[in-house]
Amino acid sequence: MKTYIFRNTTIENLFVGLKADYSGYGDIQSPNEEYKRIMWFYTIPFKVKTIDLANEINNYIQKLDLVLSRREIKRPMYCFTIQTYTPQLKWVNKDNSIDEAVFNFNQHLYYLASQDSSIKVIDIQDFYKEYKISEVFDWRFFYMSETTITPRFGKQFYQWFLKQEKAILQKRKKCLVLDLDNTMWGGVLGEDGIEGIQLGDSYPGNVFLDLQRSVVEASKNGIILAVCSKNNESDVLEAWEKHPFMQIGKDNISSYRINWTDKVTNITEIAEELNIGLDSFVFIDDNPIERERVKQFLPDVTVPEFPQNTFELISFFHKVYEDNFQVYSLTEEDKEKTNQYAENSKRKQFQQTFNDIEGYYRSLEMELTVHTNNTILIPRLSQMTQKTNQFNLTTRRYSEEDITDYMQNDFVLSLEVKDKFGSNGITVLSIIKKQDNKTAVIDSFLLSCRILGRDIEIAFVSYICNFLLEKGFETIKATYIPSDKNQKLTSEFLEKCGFDILEESESSNKNYELKIKEKKEIKEYYKFKVN
Amino acid sequence: MMEEKLKKIMSVLFEIAESEISGQTKREDIERWDSLNHLNLVVEIESEFDITLSPEEIGDMNSLESILEILKK
């Protein structure tokens, strides 16, 4: 199963192990059908001016709505909430516009999920709560690689994500089988008697008491409780009934085997009695020999390790619960939020600035500044040829000297992309060679992932055509050279721009040609400027 | 010792045999040494050797040799 993830920052390091492809930063074009699942995972970047950031966050809502409105098939869509887990310069803006924007976005998610069951919300707060901002956000990686969650947390994050996924996919276990002596209480009932077992107010009895309470809470969440203990049945039934601190008993235990038969047989019987598959069982026992036997003979049963120290029992059980029994559902609190949201949005309609993809492009207020043979940019342009892999027609790598040479005789065009959220810098490059007075050859054409998804590349090809037409050229030739990484984005790109295929060579390079006769029309929202 | 550990990290990340990595092996020679894996490499090296690399050092890490030089500082 392949997943497509809409994102606005670098998050690949958080999903190592997941078969996934990623959108360009902020790109909202619809993924094709090969993806069986879609995720929306935006994180809040750092911005000096909080008001700019708040505007950007408000924009996420519209983008997400647009993505959802363009869904042709209802694939499962997981949406992550956002949190202000990025440092903020509180003294720049003293209002709470960011908190408000975050709140609105998250409410919107819960609202969407309540309307459409194919949309699931994953609450990022649940991951963040274990850490401090200073641990999660690393200035170095943010400025170098645009990550807002340090890549050092990659493994922890992915483990956490798998748990959320499991909960959503309902792969949770159904039944918890409990041992009793030294598991549900301290001591051995058959030897210590009802008065002698440890369960009550003081250590270690207070731990066992809380453990029993936790187990009862779990059963209230729909987990079936069973007991499998080597004891005399009558002793245990008496203890369940008479011990003043006992929380578990016949009321909340659905099935029990209290006898001297081996536990493998007993658990198999319990499974038959409850009519639940063994793969839905979790078995808790303090005795390593019992655990080992069950693991060996009933490999479908989940058998967690038991903690060394009694005081660790609650955190142990918490982990067992999270790993095996967590269930995805909108909580009451979430539903409450949803109601508030519905009321809110009645009162205050969101300022809707676009409702289709063209409207979105227009709302971006793009400004595209063309640089032609600008020598100041040589280091950046060389670096782009070295680093760009995905949207790169020919993947030709050039040194600064190479670029300098091209600038002397040919055309090195680059594009600086600005929009209402700021400048993305020089992010598009094309090197065009003069074959003769009438024929030009596109030697290189590449753009950075961060500006993907706005069809800027198509507009730029049109711009290049017009540019060459003005200079008296009649024919443009171009080549596509497949690499390991560029196929997805560029293998059909020139066809899209109206080029004709001349030949497809055996190495599956493609040669193209385009006759230019008249000026190509460029949509007005691509505002080209010449530097 | 340091070199062995480093080779091991690189071989796992870049999915190539340790024997294929020599001091002269350069970033452009290794298909999977892209910007994302470079980040992973930084994370792995930092945790293995318990250090924090500066952005300049991260930028200079272009071969096994250059990484070793940085580590020896």
XYZ file of C-alpha atoms in Angstrom:
604
model
C 0.000 0.000 0.000
C 1.476 3.264 -1.098
C 0.798 6.503 0.713
C 0.877 10.053 -0.558
C 1.659 12.769 1.956
C 0.822 16.443 1.591
C 3.428 18.370 3.524
C 4.948 21.819 3.888
C 8.220 20.969 5.618
C 10.801 18.190 5.457
C 9.256 15.118 7.068
C 10.726 12.205 5.132
C 12.963 11.340 8.066
C 9.924 10.722 10.214
C 8.504 8.050 7.939
C 11.520 5.906 7.126
C 10.005 2.475 6.550
C 6.739 3.734 5.108
C 6.164 3.332 1.392
C 5.295 6.909 0.636
C 5.745 9.764 -1.760
C 5.643 13.374 -0.742
C 4.115 16.480 -2.228
C 6.270 19.474 -2.932
C 6.339 21.896 -0.010
C 2.826 23.264 0.174
C 1.894 21.626 -3.123
C -1.765 20.613 -3.249
C -2.093 18.962 -6.637
C -4.091 15.763 -6.550
C -2.050 12.563 -6.310
C -2.773 9.866 -8.887
C -4.555 6.601 -8.298
C -1.537 4.490 -7.441
C -1.750 5.796 -3.877
C -4.159 3.919 -1.683
C -3.988 6.313 1.191
C -3.488 10.038 1.539
C -2.089 11.906 4.500
C -2.051 15.572 5.320
C 0.831 16.445 7.571
C 1.613 20.126 7.858
C 3.817 21.416 10.615
C 4.201 25.016 11.648
C 7.467 26.518 10.452
C 9.260 29.377 12.146
C 8.564 32.943 11.091
C 9.738 36.128 12.702
C 6.459 37.903 12.164
C 3.745 35.960 13.866
C 1.037 37.634 11.852
C 2.534 36.242 8.631
C 2.608 32.835 10.211
C -0.982 33.116 11.383
C -2.053 34.027 7.844
C -0.188 31.064 6.514
C -1.885 28.740 8.977
C -5.296 30.154 8.113
C -4.436 29.360 4.535
C -3.939 25.668 5.364
C -7.655 25.312 5.974
C -8.506 26.523 2.508
C -5.843 24.370 0.941
C -7.064 21.293 2.721
C -10.641 22.037 1.720
C -9.563 22.379 -1.875
C -7.702 19.080 -1.731
C -10.780 17.387 -0.302
C -13.148 18.953 -2.791
C -11.023 17.628 -5.646
C -11.035 14.056 -4.377
C -12.423 11.887 -7.112
C -12.192 8.655 -5.224
C -12.626 8.372 -1.507
C -9.314 7.063 -0.354
C -8.650 7.029 3.368
C -7.258 10.387 4.363
C -5.324 10.843 7.621
C -4.981 14.414 8.750
C -2.497 15.441 11.433
C -3.418 18.261 13.742
C -0.975 21.117 14.117
C 0.542 22.449 17.304
C 2.543 25.514 18.205
C 5.570 23.384 18.865
C 7.859 25.782 17.078
C 9.621 28.615 18.894
C 7.869 31.943 18.540
C 9.105 35.419 19.093
C 6.390 36.436 21.480
C 7.638 40.044 21.631
C 7.150 40.639 17.898
C 3.415 40.193 18.018
C 1.708 40.272 21.324
C -1.642 39.007 20.164
C -2.664 35.369 20.109
C -3.346 35.160 16.390
C -1.291 31.977 16.051
C -3.034 30.138 18.830
C -6.311 31.142 17.273
C -5.259 29.988 13.814
C -4.046 26.655 15.211
C -7.246 26.207 17.152
C -9.344 26.937 14.088
C -7.388 24.549 11.928
C -7.651 21.694 14.395
C -11.325 22.289 14.943
C -11.806 22.242 11.241
C -10.127 18.818 11.079
C -12.398 17.389 13.748
C -15.351 18.889 11.989
C -14.355 17.295 8.662
C -13.800 13.936 10.337
C -17.207 14.072 11.943
C -18.774 14.640 8.536
C -16.839 12.061 6.547
C -15.706 8.759 7.984
C -12.925 8.319 5.431
C -11.169 11.248 7.105
C -9.257 10.393 10.275
C -7.573 12.816 12.623
C -4.190 12.034 14.139
C -3.444 14.331 17.042
C 0.192 15.405 16.912
C -0.133 16.690 20.464
C -0.071 13.093 21.569
C 3.443 12.789 20.159
C 4.703 16.171 21.350
C 3.509 15.714 24.909
C 6.470 13.481 25.701
C 8.999 16.179 24.815
C 9.998 19.780 25.327
C 10.010 22.264 22.451
C 13.765 22.612 22.809
C 14.152 18.877 22.222
C 11.860 18.652 19.233
C 12.818 21.794 17.352
C 16.427 22.085 16.291
C 17.428 25.436 14.772
C 20.302 23.811 12.930
C 18.148 21.280 11.083
C 15.373 23.815 10.570
C 17.628 26.245 8.751
C 19.616 23.604 6.898
C 16.847 21.199 5.930
C 13.506 22.776 6.826
C 12.591 20.246 9.462
C 10.422 21.293 12.388
C 10.732 17.963 14.160
C 14.379 17.056 14.559
C 15.367 14.083 12.396
C 16.906 12.603 15.538
C 13.357 11.726 16.567
C 12.713 9.865 13.331
C 12.478 6.426 14.888
C 10.385 7.473 17.879
C 8.049 9.363 15.614
C 7.571 6.448 13.253
C 6.865 4.065 16.136
C 4.303 6.518 17.414
C 2.762 6.832 13.985
C 2.447 3.044 13.644
C 0.485 2.973 16.859
C -1.911 5.612 15.571
C -2.232 3.730 12.331
C -2.961 0.502 14.147
C -5.693 2.220 16.107
C -7.236 3.596 12.937
C -7.054 0.274 11.138
C -8.706 -1.322 14.165
C -5.983 -3.873 14.440
C -6.367 -3.809 18.142
C -6.448 -6.861 20.357
C -9.651 -7.905 22.027
C -8.855 -9.924 25.087
C -6.499 -9.524 28.012
C -5.593 -12.736 29.849
C -4.269 -12.113 33.342
C -2.295 -14.194 35.753
C -3.090 -13.476 39.410
C -0.313 -14.233 41.935
C 2.417 -11.595 41.778
C 0.647 -10.103 38.774
C -2.712 -8.779 39.962
C -1.606 -8.787 43.579
C 1.655 -9.304 45.457
C 2.352 -12.692 47.004
C 0.870 -16.129 46.503
C -2.747 -16.570 47.541
C -2.434 -20.290 48.271
C 0.439 -19.664 50.712
C -0.211 -16.181 52.112
C -4.007 -16.348 52.372
C -6.454 -13.523 51.712
C -5.003 -11.374 54.501
C -1.458 -12.018 53.341
C -1.585 -10.940 49.712
C -0.386 -7.435 48.880
C -3.238 -5.270 47.621
C -4.163 -2.056 49.346
C -2.871 1.260 50.649
C 0.838 0.803 51.059
C 3.675 -0.277 48.847
C 3.660 -2.619 47.008
C -0.057 -3.265 47.499
C -0.910 0.248 46.272
C 0.699 -0.489 42.927
C -1.330 -3.670 42.463
C -4.448 -1.754 43.464
C -3.830 0.845 40.770
C -3.042 -1.914 38.307
C -6.380 -3.546 39.016
C -8.109 -0.195 38.637
C -6.378 0.301 35.283
C -7.452 -3.145 34.149
C -11.041 -2.332 35.075
C -10.842 0.923 33.109
C -9.585 -1.051 30.142
C -12.545 -3.376 30.375
C -14.850 -0.348 30.354
C -13.256 0.540 27.027
C -14.474 -2.724 25.605
C -11.551 -5.014 26.306
C -12.546 -8.483 27.366
C -10.866 -9.637 30.573
C -9.960 -13.254 31.264
C -8.006 -14.876 34.051
C -5.659 -17.817 33.821
C -4.095 -18.709 37.140
C -2.575 -21.716 38.873
C -4.566 -21.730 42.091
C -7.463 -23.435 43.804
C -10.574 -21.994 42.230
C -12.415 -21.742 45.518
C -9.566 -19.752 47.132
C -9.623 -17.228 44.312
C -13.401 -16.863 44.240
C -13.335 -16.195 47.949
C -10.583 -13.596 47.581
C -12.459 -11.858 44.755
C -15.498 -11.616 46.923
C -14.007 -10.835 50.312
C -10.806 -8.859 49.850
C -11.688 -5.225 50.651
C -9.481 -3.768 47.919
C -10.258 -6.270 45.192
C -11.332 -4.519 41.959
C -11.539 -7.501 39.642
C -14.039 -10.312 40.081
C -16.855 -12.211 38.482
C -18.501 -8.921 37.437
C -15.824 -7.870 35.035
C -14.051 -11.084 34.124
C -15.675 -12.808 31.184
C -13.910 -16.123 31.388
C -11.499 -17.759 33.781
C -9.484 -20.913 34.153
C -8.268 -21.262 37.704
C -6.743 -24.699 38.014
C -3.476 -26.590 37.757
C -3.689 -27.368 34.065
C -1.010 -25.851 31.854
C -1.740 -22.369 30.593
C -1.430 -23.207 26.902
C -4.420 -25.519 27.178
C -6.302 -23.048 29.339
C -5.815 -20.111 27.001
C -6.854 -22.224 24.015
C -10.034 -23.123 25.885
C -10.736 -19.511 26.800
C -10.366 -18.557 23.135
C -12.879 -21.228 22.161
C -15.284 -20.233 24.888
C -15.196 -16.549 23.956
C -15.042 -17.363 20.280
C -12.129 -14.993 19.650
C -9.030 -15.770 17.612
C -5.796 -16.292 19.513
C -4.259 -13.416 17.565
C -6.546 -11.103 19.524
C -5.080 -12.175 22.872
C -2.588 -10.456 25.134
C -1.253 -12.516 28.000
C 0.196 -10.946 31.137
C 2.112 -13.118 33.566
C 5.030 -12.422 35.893
C 6.459 -15.886 35.441
C 8.988 -16.048 32.597
C 8.565 -19.797 32.193
C 4.824 -19.490 31.644
C 5.380 -16.634 29.219
C 7.941 -18.619 27.293
C 5.670 -21.640 26.970
C 2.752 -19.574 25.729
C 5.002 -17.773 23.266
C 6.299 -21.068 22.002
C 3.066 -22.979 21.679
C 0.697 -20.112 20.907
C 2.780 -17.796 18.747
C -0.294 -15.746 17.794
C -0.777 -14.586 21.364
C 0.994 -11.341 22.287
C 3.111 -11.809 25.407
C 4.716 -8.624 26.749
C 7.768 -8.777 29.000
C 6.924 -8.221 32.656
C 8.722 -5.418 34.554
C 11.395 -6.151 37.157
C 10.113 -3.690 39.726
C 6.592 -3.562 41.079
C 6.440 0.241 40.901
C 6.860 -0.005 37.125
C 3.616 -1.899 36.724
C 1.424 1.070 35.851
C 3.711 2.432 33.153
C 4.077 -1.135 31.903
C 0.342 -1.584 31.669
C -0.067 1.815 30.053
C 2.358 0.743 27.357
C 0.642 -2.619 26.889
C -2.591 -0.738 26.436
C -1.193 1.761 23.959
C 0.567 -0.916 21.960
C -2.329 -3.315 21.752
C -5.658 -1.833 22.653
C -5.665 1.763 21.538
C -8.761 2.510 19.564
C -9.375 5.276 17.085
C -12.465 7.252 17.714
C -13.417 10.816 18.130
C -13.580 11.301 21.864
C -16.424 13.063 23.597
C -14.151 16.019 23.963
C -13.461 16.003 20.254
C -17.158 15.847 19.534
C -17.656 18.781 21.851
C -15.031 20.680 19.883
C -16.874 19.830 16.722
C -20.064 21.318 18.051
C -18.306 24.468 19.079
C -16.835 24.616 15.658
C -20.125 24.293 13.872
C -21.446 27.162 15.950
C -18.348 29.191 15.353
C -18.430 28.832 11.647
C -22.054 29.881 11.583
C -21.099 33.060 13.315
C -17.968 33.762 11.409
C -17.571 32.534 7.879
C -13.997 31.865 6.998
C -12.612 34.371 4.651
C -12.686 32.323 1.509
C -10.128 33.541 -1.001
C -10.271 30.638 -3.435
C -12.352 27.620 -4.202
C -10.676 26.033 -7.195
C -7.107 25.399 -8.189
C -6.849 28.428 -10.471
C -8.282 30.552 -7.715
C -5.617 29.129 -5.456
C -2.851 30.052 -7.880
C -4.302 33.520 -8.198
C -4.527 33.921 -4.436
C -0.816 33.191 -4.127
C 0.070 36.488 -5.830
C 3.057 34.950 -7.546
C 5.863 37.081 -8.855
C 8.379 35.391 -11.129
C 11.593 37.288 -11.732
C 13.643 36.057 -14.684
C 17.418 36.330 -14.559
C 19.269 35.892 -17.846
C 22.989 35.106 -17.703
C 23.295 36.733 -14.321
C 26.861 36.032 -13.191
C 26.132 36.789 -9.547
C 24.018 33.643 -9.430
C 26.702 31.269 -10.751
C 27.408 29.484 -7.417
C 23.700 28.963 -6.698
C 22.960 27.739 -10.223
C 25.838 25.268 -10.209
C 24.671 24.014 -6.831
C 21.162 23.541 -8.203
C 22.431 21.331 -11.026
C 24.349 19.298 -8.449
C 21.521 18.849 -6.006
C 18.281 18.696 -7.916
C 17.157 15.146 -8.606
C 13.431 14.890 -8.906
C 12.384 17.606 -11.264
C 15.368 17.524 -13.539
C 14.924 16.704 -17.220
C 18.495 15.678 -17.964
C 20.281 15.554 -14.569
C 23.410 17.087 -16.032
C 25.736 18.289 -13.265
C 27.699 21.478 -13.871
C 30.551 23.183 -12.088
C 30.698 26.939 -11.648
C 33.137 27.062 -14.579
C 30.668 25.217 -16.796
C 27.906 27.668 -15.925
C 30.234 30.580 -16.600
C 30.963 29.179 -20.058
C 27.305 28.769 -20.889
C 26.612 32.318 -19.844
C 29.141 33.570 -22.385
C 27.634 31.933 -25.456
C 24.206 30.595 -24.587
C 21.250 31.352 -22.338
C 21.163 30.524 -18.678
C 17.698 31.483 -17.477
C 16.708 31.254 -13.860
C 13.644 32.190 -11.937
C 13.148 33.730 -8.556
C 9.743 32.822 -7.204
C 7.943 35.078 -4.766
C 4.442 34.817 -3.427
C 2.407 36.491 -0.725
C 4.100 34.340 1.899
C 7.576 35.451 0.904
C 10.391 34.618 -1.476
C 11.456 31.093 -2.296
C 14.675 32.331 -3.858
C 16.130 31.091 -7.135
C 14.295 27.831 -7.656
C 14.047 27.232 -11.405
C 16.876 26.927 -13.902
C 17.041 26.271 -17.602
C 20.147 26.196 -19.796
C 19.441 26.737 -23.464
C 22.122 26.201 -26.073
C 22.191 27.800 -29.495
C 22.606 25.101 -32.090
C 22.385 27.609 -34.911
C 20.545 30.847 -35.552
C 17.219 29.119 -35.913
C 17.483 26.205 -33.517
C 17.805 26.242 -29.736
C 18.333 23.207 -27.503
C 17.095 22.906 -23.936
C 20.152 21.366 -22.331
C 18.851 21.482 -18.774
C 15.568 22.241 -17.114
C 15.110 21.788 -13.406
C 13.246 23.140 -10.455
C 13.349 22.796 -6.744
C 10.702 20.694 -5.038
C 9.540 23.547 -2.872
C 7.761 25.312 -5.691
C 6.226 22.251 -7.264
C 2.512 22.070 -7.654
C 1.754 25.479 -9.061
C 2.412 24.672 -12.701
C 5.135 27.290 -12.674
C 7.282 24.943 -14.732
C 4.740 24.876 -17.539
C 4.377 28.636 -17.503
C 8.152 28.939 -17.581
C 8.434 26.734 -20.676
C 5.913 29.028 -22.366
C 7.990 31.973 -21.265
C 11.120 30.377 -22.745
C 9.309 29.739 -26.034
C 8.285 33.389 -26.243
C 11.768 34.494 -25.269
C 13.335 32.396 -28.049
C 10.713 33.447 -30.587
C 11.607 37.057 -29.935
C 15.263 36.249 -30.542
C 14.401 34.802 -33.949
C 14.511 31.078 -33.181
C 12.077 28.756 -34.944
C 12.729 25.358 -33.454
C 13.351 24.168 -29.898
C 14.865 20.774 -29.286
C 14.869 19.041 -25.949
C 15.793 15.728 -24.365
C 14.514 13.782 -21.429
C 17.056 11.481 -19.800
C 15.524 9.176 -17.196
C 17.345 8.704 -13.894
C 16.448 6.821 -10.738
C 14.648 9.812 -9.349
C 13.281 12.021 -12.093
C 10.802 9.703 -13.787
C 7.736 10.448 -11.752
C 7.866 14.171 -12.305
C 9.462 14.650 -15.682
C 8.913 11.639 -17.925
C 5.819 13.181 -19.525
C 6.549 16.808 -18.825
C 7.471 17.989 -22.310
C 4.428 16.305 -23.838
C 2.364 18.352 -21.431
C 4.067 21.479 -22.724
C 3.158 20.624 -26.317
C 6.483 19.205 -27.542
C 6.478 16.434 -30.148
C 8.475 13.266 -29.604
C 11.011 12.728 -32.375
C 12.322 9.407 -31.245
C 12.595 7.261 -28.203
C 16.041 5.729 -28.001
C 16.794 2.346 -26.533
C 18.082 3.795 -23.297
C 14.577 5.289 -23.169
C 15.890 8.804 -23.570
C 13.303 10.837 -25.407
C 14.084 13.499 -27.988
C 11.591 16.244 -28.611
C 11.027 19.137 -30.905
C 8.742 22.131 -30.926
C 8.224 24.557 -33.778
C 7.519 28.006 -32.440
C 5.425 30.233 -34.623
C 3.429 32.496 -32.392
C 3.545 33.748 -28.832
C 2.196 31.366 -26.222
C -0.403 32.633 -23.862
C 0.548 32.718 -20.210
C -2.074 32.958 -17.483
C -2.110 36.386 -15.907
C -1.462 35.072 -12.401
C 2.048 34.128 -13.414
C 3.447 37.603 -13.222
C 6.800 37.431 -15.016
C 9.313 40.205 -14.462
C 12.659 40.642 -16.129
C 15.504 41.454 -13.808
C 37.881 1.630 14.688
C 36.255 4.939 13.833
C 36.582 4.121 10.157
C 34.945 0.722 10.648
C 31.977 2.226 12.464
C 31.585 4.861 9.823
C 31.695 2.331 7.008
C 29.061 0.337 8.764
C 26.758 3.343 9.096
C 27.275 4.283 5.464
C 26.730 0.781 4.194
C 23.409 0.495 6.019
C 22.170 3.925 4.970
C 23.311 3.780 1.381
C 22.571 0.100 0.912
C 25.993 -0.840 -0.400
C 28.579 -3.347 0.791
C 31.193 -2.082 3.235
C 33.839 -3.403 0.881
C 32.648 -0.937 -1.740
C 33.427 2.020 0.488
C 36.951 3.383 0.517
C 38.438 6.666 1.652
C 38.118 8.012 -1.857
C 34.456 7.096 -2.252
C 32.712 10.368 -3.028
C 29.179 11.511 -2.486
C 28.435 11.652 -6.201
C 29.580 8.048 -6.628
C 26.875 6.755 -4.346
C 23.409 6.733 -5.794
C 21.565 6.818 -2.505
C 23.651 9.541 -0.913
C 21.062 12.224 -1.569
C 20.231 15.213 0.567
C 17.768 13.253 2.658
C 20.152 10.438 3.392
C 22.814 13.020 4.101
C 20.594 14.209 6.910
C 20.230 10.633 8.139
C 23.988 10.244 7.955
C 24.435 13.323 10.151
C 21.965 11.977 12.690
C 23.625 8.541 12.781
C 27.158 9.937 13.080
C 26.146 12.345 15.820
C 24.543 9.646 17.911
C 27.290 7.076 17.281
C 30.164 9.424 18.137
C 28.232 11.646 20.527
C 29.096 14.905 18.784
C 27.308 17.861 17.224
C 28.375 18.790 13.722
C 28.361 22.388 12.546
C 26.526 23.303 9.343
C 29.902 23.929 7.693
C 31.104 20.474 8.639
C 27.864 18.946 7.425
C 28.399 20.702 4.114
C 31.969 19.427 3.875
C 31.083 15.784 4.428
C 31.556 14.627 0.866
C 33.569 11.443 1.241
C 34.564 8.903 3.838
C 37.928 10.634 4.069
C 36.489 14.076 4.668
C 34.138 12.745 7.358
C 37.036 11.037 9.126
C 38.980 14.271 9.064
C 36.101 16.102 10.701
C 35.715 13.382 13.313
C 39.416 13.475 14.192
C 39.325 17.199 14.974
